[in-house]
JSON list of C-alpha atoms in Angstrom, two decimals:
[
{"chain": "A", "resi": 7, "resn": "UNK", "atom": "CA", "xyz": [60.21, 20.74, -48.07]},
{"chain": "A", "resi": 8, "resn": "UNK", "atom": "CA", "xyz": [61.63, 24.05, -46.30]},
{"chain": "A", "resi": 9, "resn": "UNK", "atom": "CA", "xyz": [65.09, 24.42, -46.66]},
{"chain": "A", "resi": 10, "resn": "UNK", "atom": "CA", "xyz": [66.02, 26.68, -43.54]},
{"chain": "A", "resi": 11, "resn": "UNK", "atom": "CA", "xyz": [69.73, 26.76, -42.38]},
{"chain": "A", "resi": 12, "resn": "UNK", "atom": "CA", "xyz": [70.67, 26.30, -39.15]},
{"chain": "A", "resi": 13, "resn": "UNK", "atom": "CA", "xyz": [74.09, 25.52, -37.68]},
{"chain": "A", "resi": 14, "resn": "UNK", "atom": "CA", "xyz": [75.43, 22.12, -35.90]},
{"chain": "A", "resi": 15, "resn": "UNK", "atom": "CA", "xyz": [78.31, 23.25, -33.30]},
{"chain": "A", "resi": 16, "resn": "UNK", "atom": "CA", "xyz": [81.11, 21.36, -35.03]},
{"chain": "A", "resi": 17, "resn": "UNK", "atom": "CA", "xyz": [84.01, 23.38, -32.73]},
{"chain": "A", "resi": 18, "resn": "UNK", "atom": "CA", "xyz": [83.86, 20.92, -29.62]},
{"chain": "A", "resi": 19, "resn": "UNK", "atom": "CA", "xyz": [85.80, 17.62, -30.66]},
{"chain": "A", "resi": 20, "resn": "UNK", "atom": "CA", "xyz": [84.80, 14.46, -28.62]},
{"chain": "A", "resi": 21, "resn": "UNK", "atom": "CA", "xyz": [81.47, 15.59, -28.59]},
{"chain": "A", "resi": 22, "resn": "UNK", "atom": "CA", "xyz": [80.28, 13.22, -32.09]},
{"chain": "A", "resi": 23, "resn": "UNK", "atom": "CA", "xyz": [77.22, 11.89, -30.01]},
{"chain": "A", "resi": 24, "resn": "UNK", "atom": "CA", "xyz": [76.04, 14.89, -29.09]},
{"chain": "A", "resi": 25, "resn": "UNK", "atom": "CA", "xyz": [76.70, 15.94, -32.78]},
{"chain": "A", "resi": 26, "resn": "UNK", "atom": "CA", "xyz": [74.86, 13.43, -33.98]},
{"chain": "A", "resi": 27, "resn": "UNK", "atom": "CA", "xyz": [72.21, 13.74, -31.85]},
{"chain": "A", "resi": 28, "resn": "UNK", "atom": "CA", "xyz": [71.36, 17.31, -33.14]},
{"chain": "A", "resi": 29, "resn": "UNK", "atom": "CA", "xyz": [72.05, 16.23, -36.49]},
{"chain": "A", "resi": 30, "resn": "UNK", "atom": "CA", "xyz": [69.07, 13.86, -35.97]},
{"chain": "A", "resi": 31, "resn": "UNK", "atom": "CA", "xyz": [67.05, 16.71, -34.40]},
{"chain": "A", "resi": 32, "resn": "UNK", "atom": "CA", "xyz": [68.24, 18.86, -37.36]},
{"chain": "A", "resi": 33, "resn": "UNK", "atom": "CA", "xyz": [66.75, 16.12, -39.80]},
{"chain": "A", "resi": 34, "resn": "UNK", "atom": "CA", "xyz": [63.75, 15.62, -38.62]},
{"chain": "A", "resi": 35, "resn": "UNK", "atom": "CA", "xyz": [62.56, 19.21, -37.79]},
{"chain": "A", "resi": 36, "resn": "UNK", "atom": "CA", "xyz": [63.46, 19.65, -42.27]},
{"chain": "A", "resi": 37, "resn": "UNK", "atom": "CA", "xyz": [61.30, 16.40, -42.65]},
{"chain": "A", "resi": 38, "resn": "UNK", "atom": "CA", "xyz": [58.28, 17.77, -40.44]},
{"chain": "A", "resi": 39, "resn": "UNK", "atom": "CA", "xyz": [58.45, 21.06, -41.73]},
{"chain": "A", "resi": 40, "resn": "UNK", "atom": "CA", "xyz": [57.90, 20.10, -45.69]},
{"chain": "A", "resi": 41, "resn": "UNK", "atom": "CA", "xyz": [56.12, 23.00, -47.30]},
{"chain": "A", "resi": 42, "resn": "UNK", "atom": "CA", "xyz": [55.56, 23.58, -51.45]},
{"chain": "A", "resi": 43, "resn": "UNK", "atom": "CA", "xyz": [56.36, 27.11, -52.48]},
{"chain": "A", "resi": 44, "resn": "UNK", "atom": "CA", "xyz": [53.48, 27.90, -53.44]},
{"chain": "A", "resi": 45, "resn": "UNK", "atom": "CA", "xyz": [52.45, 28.20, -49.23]},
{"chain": "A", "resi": 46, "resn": "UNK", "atom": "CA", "xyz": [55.69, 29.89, -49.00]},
{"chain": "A", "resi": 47, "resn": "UNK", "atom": "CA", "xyz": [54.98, 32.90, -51.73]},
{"chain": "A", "resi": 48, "resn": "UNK", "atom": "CA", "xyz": [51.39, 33.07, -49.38]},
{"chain": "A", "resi": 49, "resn": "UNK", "atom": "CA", "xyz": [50.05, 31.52, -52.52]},
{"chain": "A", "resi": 50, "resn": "UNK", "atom": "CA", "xyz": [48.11, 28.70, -51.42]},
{"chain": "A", "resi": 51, "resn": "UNK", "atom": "CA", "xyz": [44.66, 28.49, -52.46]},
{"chain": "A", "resi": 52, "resn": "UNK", "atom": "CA", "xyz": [45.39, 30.70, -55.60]},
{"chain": "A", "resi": 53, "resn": "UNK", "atom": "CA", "xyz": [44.54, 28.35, -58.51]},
{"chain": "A", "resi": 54, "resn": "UNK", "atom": "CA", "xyz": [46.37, 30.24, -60.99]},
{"chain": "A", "resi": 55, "resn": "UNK", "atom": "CA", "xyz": [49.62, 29.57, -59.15]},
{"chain": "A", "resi": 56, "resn": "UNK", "atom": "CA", "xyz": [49.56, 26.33, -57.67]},
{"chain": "A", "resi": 57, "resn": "UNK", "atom": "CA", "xyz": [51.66, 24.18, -60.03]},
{"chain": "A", "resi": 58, "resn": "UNK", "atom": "CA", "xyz": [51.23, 20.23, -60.50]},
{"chain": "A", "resi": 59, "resn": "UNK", "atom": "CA", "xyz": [54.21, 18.96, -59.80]},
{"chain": "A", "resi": 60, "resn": "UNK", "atom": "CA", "xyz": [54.03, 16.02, -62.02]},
{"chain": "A", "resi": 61, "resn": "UNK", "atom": "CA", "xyz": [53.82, 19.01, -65.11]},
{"chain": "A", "resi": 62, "resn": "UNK", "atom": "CA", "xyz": [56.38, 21.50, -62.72]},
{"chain": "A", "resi": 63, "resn": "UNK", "atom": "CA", "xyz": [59.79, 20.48, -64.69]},
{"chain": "A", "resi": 64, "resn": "UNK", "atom": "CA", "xyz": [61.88, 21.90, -62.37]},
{"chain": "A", "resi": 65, "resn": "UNK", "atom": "CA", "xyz": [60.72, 19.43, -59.83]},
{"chain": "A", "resi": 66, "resn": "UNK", "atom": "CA", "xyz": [63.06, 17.07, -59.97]},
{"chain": "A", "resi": 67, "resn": "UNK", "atom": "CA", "xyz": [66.20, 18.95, -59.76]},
{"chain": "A", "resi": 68, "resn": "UNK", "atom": "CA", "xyz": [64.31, 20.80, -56.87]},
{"chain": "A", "resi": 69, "resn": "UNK", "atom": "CA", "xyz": [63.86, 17.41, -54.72]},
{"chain": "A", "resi": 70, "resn": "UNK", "atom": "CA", "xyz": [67.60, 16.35, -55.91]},
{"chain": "A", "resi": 71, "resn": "UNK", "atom": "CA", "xyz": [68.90, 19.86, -54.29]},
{"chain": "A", "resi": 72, "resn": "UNK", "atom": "CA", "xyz": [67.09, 19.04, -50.97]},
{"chain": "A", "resi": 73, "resn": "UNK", "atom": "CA", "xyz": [68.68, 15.70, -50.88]},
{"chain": "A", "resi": 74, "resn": "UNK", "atom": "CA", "xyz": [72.14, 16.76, -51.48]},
{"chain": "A", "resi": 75, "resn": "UNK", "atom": "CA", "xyz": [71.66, 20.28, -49.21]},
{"chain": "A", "resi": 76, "resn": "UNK", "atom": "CA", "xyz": [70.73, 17.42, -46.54]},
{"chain": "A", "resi": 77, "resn": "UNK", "atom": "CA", "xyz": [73.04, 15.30, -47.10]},
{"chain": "A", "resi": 78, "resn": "UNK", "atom": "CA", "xyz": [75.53, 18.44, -46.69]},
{"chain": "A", "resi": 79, "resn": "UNK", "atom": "CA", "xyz": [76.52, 17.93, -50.49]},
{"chain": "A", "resi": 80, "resn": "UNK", "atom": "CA", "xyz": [76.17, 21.69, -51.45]},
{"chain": "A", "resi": 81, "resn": "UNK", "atom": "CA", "xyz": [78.12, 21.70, -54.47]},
{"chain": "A", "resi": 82, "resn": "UNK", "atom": "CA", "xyz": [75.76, 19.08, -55.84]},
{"chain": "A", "resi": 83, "resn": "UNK", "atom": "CA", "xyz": [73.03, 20.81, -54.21]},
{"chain": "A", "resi": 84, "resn": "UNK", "atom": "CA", "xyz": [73.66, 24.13, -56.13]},
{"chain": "A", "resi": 85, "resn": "UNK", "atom": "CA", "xyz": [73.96, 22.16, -59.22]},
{"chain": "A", "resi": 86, "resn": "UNK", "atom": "CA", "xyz": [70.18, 21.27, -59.11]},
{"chain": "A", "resi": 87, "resn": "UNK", "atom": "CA", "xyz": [68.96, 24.06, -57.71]},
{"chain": "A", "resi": 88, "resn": "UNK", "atom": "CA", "xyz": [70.50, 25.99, -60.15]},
{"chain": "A", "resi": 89, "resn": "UNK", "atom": "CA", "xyz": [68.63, 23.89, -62.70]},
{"chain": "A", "resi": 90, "resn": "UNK", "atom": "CA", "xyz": [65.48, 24.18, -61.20]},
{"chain": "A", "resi": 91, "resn": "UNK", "atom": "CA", "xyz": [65.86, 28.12, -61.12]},
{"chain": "A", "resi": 92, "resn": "UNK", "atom": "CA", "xyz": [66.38, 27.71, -64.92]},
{"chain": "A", "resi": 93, "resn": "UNK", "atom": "CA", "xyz": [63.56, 25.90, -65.49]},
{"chain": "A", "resi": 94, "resn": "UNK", "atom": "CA", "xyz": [60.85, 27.93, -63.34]},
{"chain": "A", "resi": 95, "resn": "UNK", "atom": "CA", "xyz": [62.75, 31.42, -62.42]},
{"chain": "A", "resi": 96, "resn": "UNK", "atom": "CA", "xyz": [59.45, 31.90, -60.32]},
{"chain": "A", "resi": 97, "resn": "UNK", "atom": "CA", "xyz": [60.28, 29.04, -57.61]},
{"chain": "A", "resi": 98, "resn": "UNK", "atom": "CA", "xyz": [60.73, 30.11, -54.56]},
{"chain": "A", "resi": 99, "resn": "UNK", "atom": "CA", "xyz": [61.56, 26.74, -52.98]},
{"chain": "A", "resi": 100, "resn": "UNK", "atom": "CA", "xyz": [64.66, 26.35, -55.20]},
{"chain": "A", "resi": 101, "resn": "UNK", "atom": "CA", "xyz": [65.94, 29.91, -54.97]},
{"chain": "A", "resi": 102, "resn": "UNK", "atom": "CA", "xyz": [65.87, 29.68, -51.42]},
{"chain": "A", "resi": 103, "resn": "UNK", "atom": "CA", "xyz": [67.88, 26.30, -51.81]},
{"chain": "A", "resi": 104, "resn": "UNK", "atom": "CA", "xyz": [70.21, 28.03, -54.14]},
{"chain": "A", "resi": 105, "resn": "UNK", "atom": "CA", "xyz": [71.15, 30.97, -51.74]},
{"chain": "A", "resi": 106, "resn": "UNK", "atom": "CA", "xyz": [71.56, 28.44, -48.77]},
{"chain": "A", "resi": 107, "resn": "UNK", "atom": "CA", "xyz": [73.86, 26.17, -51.05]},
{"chain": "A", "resi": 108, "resn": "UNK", "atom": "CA", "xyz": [75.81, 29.22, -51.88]},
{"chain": "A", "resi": 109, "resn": "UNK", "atom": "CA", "xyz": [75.83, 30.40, -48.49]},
{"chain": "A", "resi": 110, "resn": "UNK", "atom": "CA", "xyz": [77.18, 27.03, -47.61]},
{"chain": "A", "resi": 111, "resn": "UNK", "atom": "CA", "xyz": [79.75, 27.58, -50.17]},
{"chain": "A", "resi": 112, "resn": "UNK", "atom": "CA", "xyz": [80.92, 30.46, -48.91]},
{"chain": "A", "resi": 113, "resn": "UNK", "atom": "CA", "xyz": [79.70, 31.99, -52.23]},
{"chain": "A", "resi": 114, "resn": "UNK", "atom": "CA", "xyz": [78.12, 35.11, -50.66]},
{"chain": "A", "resi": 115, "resn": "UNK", "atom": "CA", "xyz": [78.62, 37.12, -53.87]},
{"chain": "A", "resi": 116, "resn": "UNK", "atom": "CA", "xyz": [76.46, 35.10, -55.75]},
{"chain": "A", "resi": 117, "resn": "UNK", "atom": "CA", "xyz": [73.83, 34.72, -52.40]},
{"chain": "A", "resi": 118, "resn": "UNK", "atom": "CA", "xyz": [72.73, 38.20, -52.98]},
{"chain": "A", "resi": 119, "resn": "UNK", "atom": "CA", "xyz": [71.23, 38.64, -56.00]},
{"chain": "A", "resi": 120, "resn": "UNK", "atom": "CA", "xyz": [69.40, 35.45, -55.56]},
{"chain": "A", "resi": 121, "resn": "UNK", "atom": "CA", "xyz": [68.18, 36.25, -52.12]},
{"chain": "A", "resi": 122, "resn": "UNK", "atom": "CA", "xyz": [66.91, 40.04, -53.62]},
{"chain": "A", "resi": 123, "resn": "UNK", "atom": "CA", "xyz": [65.09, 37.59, -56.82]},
{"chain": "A", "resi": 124, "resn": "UNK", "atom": "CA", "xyz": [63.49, 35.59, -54.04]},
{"chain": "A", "resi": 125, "resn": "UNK", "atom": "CA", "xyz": [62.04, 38.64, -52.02]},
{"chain": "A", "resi": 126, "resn": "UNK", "atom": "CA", "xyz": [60.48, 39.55, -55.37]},
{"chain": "A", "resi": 127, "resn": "UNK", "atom": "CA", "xyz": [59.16, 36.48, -56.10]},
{"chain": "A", "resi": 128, "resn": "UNK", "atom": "CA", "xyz": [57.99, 35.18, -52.66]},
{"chain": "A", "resi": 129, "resn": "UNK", "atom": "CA", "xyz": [58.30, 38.29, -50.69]},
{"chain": "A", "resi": 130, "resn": "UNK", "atom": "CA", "xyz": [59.54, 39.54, -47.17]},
{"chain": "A", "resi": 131, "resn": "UNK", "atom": "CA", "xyz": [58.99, 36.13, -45.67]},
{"chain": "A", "resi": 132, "resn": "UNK", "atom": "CA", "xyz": [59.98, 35.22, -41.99]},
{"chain": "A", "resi": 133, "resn": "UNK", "atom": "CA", "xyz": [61.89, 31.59, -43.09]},
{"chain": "A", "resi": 134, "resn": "UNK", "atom": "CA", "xyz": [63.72, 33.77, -45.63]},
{"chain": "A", "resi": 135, "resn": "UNK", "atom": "CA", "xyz": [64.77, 36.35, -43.26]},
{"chain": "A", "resi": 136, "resn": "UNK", "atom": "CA", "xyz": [65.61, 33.76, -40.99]},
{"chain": "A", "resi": 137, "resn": "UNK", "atom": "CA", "xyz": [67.93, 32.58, -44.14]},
{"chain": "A", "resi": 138, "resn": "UNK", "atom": "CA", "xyz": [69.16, 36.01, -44.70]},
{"chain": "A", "resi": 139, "resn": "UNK", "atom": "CA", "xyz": [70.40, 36.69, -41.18]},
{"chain": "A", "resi": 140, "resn": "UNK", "atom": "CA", "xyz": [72.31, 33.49, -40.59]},
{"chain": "A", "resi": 141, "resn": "UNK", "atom": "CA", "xyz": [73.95, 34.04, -44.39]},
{"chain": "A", "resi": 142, "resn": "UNK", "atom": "CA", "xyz": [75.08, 37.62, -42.67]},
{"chain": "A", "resi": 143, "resn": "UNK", "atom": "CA", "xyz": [76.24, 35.02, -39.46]},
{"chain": "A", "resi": 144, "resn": "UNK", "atom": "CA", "xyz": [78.09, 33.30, -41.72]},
{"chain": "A", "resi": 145, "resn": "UNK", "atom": "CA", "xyz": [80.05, 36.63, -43.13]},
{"chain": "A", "resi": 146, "resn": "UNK", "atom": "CA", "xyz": [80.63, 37.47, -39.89]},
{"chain": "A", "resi": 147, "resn": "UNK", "atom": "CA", "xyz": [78.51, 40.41, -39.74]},
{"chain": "A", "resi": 148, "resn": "UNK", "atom": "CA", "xyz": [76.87, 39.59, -36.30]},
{"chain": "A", "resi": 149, "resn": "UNK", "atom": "CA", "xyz": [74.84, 43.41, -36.75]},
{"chain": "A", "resi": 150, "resn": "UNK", "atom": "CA", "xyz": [72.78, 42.60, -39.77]},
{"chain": "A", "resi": 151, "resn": "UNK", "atom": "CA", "xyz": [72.70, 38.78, -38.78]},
{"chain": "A", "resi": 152, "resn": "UNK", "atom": "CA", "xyz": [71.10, 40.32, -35.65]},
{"chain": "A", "resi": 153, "resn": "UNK", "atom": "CA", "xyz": [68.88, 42.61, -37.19]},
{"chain": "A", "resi": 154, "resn": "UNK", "atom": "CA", "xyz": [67.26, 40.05, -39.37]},
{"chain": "A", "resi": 155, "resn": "UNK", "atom": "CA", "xyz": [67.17, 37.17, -37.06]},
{"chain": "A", "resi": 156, "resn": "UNK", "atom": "CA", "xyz": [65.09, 39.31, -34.78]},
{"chain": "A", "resi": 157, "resn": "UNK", "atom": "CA", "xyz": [62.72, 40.21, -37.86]},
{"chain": "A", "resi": 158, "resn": "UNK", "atom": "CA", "xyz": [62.44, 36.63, -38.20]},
{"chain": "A", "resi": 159, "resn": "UNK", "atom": "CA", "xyz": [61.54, 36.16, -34.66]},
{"chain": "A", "resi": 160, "resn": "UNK", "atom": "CA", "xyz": [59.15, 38.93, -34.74]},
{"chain": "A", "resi": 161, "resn": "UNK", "atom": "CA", "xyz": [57.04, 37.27, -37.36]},
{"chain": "A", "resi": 162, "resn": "UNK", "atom": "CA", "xyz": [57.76, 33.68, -35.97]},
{"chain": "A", "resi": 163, "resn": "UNK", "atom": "CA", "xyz": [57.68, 33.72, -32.21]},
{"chain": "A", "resi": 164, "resn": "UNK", "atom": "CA", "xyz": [58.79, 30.31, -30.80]},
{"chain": "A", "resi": 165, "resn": "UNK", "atom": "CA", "xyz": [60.35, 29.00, -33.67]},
{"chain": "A", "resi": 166, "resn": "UNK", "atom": "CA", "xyz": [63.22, 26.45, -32.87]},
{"chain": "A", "resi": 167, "resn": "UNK", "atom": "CA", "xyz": [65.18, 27.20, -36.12]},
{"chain": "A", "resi": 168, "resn": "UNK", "atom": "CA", "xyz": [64.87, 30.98, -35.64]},
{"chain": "A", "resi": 169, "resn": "UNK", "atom": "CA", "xyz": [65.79, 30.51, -31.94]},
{"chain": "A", "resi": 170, "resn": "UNK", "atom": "CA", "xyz": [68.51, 28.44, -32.45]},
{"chain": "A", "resi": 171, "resn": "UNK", "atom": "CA", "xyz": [70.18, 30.96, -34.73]},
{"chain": "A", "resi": 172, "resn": "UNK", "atom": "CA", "xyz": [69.81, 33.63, -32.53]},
{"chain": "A", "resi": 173, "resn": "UNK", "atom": "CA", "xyz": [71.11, 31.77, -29.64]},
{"chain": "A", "resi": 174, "resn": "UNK", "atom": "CA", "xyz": [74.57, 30.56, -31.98]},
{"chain": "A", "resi": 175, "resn": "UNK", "atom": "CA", "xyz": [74.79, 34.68, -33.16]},
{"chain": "A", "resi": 176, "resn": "UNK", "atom": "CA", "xyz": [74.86, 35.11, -29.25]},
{"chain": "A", "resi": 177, "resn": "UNK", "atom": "CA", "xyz": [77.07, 32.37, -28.06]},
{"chain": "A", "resi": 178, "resn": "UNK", "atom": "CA", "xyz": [79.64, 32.97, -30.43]}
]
């Protein structure tokens, strides 16, 4: 699974229905949009880089971080994410989990260097961009969030997550 941040409008009180409506919306578009990193990277098809995840040891920790990054538990989702990293440094699915925990956290310092490992490893990909820009959002640097939400757009024309960041970076 993809983990691709997106933000739930929590400023409007009264409105928990609504909230949890997109919650539910939010869910399901991370269930239906499960990916290994392996397509991420552009790797697919490569059998010298397609891993079996029963022998991939970092697989565990990696599905733990996506339950606690959905669950909004990003302390706990760092945690394993962080382990995972340790275990393969070459997985792009939990690097990009790590930044977005930190991100969550606030932890921007730390964001960075993984984002710049994960462009080596996987490369300039659109979800990652689309990570990038709403990390920027979150700094409050609506320029660069702007600048790399478009790039994301660019490559993924359509997409709801994408779209949905662009539209908060405008709205706000």
């Amino acid at each position: 699974m993809e983990i691709t941040q997106v933000a739930i409008d929590r400023a409007a009180p009264g409105r928990s229905t609504g909230r949890m409506a997109t919650a539910a919306v939010i869910v399901a578009m991370f269930v239906s949009s499960c990916q290994t990193s392996e397509v991420l990277s552009g790797a697919e098809g490569s059998s010298a880089t397609v891993l079996d995840r029963s022998r991939d040891p970092s697989s565990s920790d990696l599905d733990q971080g996506k339950l606690h990054f959905m669950s909004g538990n990003y302390g706990l989702a760092e945690k394993h994410f962080r382990e995972a990293v340790e275990l393969r440094r070459d997985n792009s699915e939990a690097l990009l989990g790590l930044a977005a925990s930190y991100d969550r956290l606030g932890r921007f310092d730390l964001a960075d260097p993984v984002y710049d490992q994960l462009l080596k490893v996987a490369g300039r990909q659109p979800r990652i961009i689309n990570n990038m820009g709403y990390s920027q959002y979150l700094r409050g640097d609506k320029t660069k969030a702007r600048k790399l939400l478009l790039e994301a757009r660019a490559a993924l024309p359509g997409d709801k997550v994408v779209d949905a960041n662009l539209t908060l970076l405008e709205t706000r």
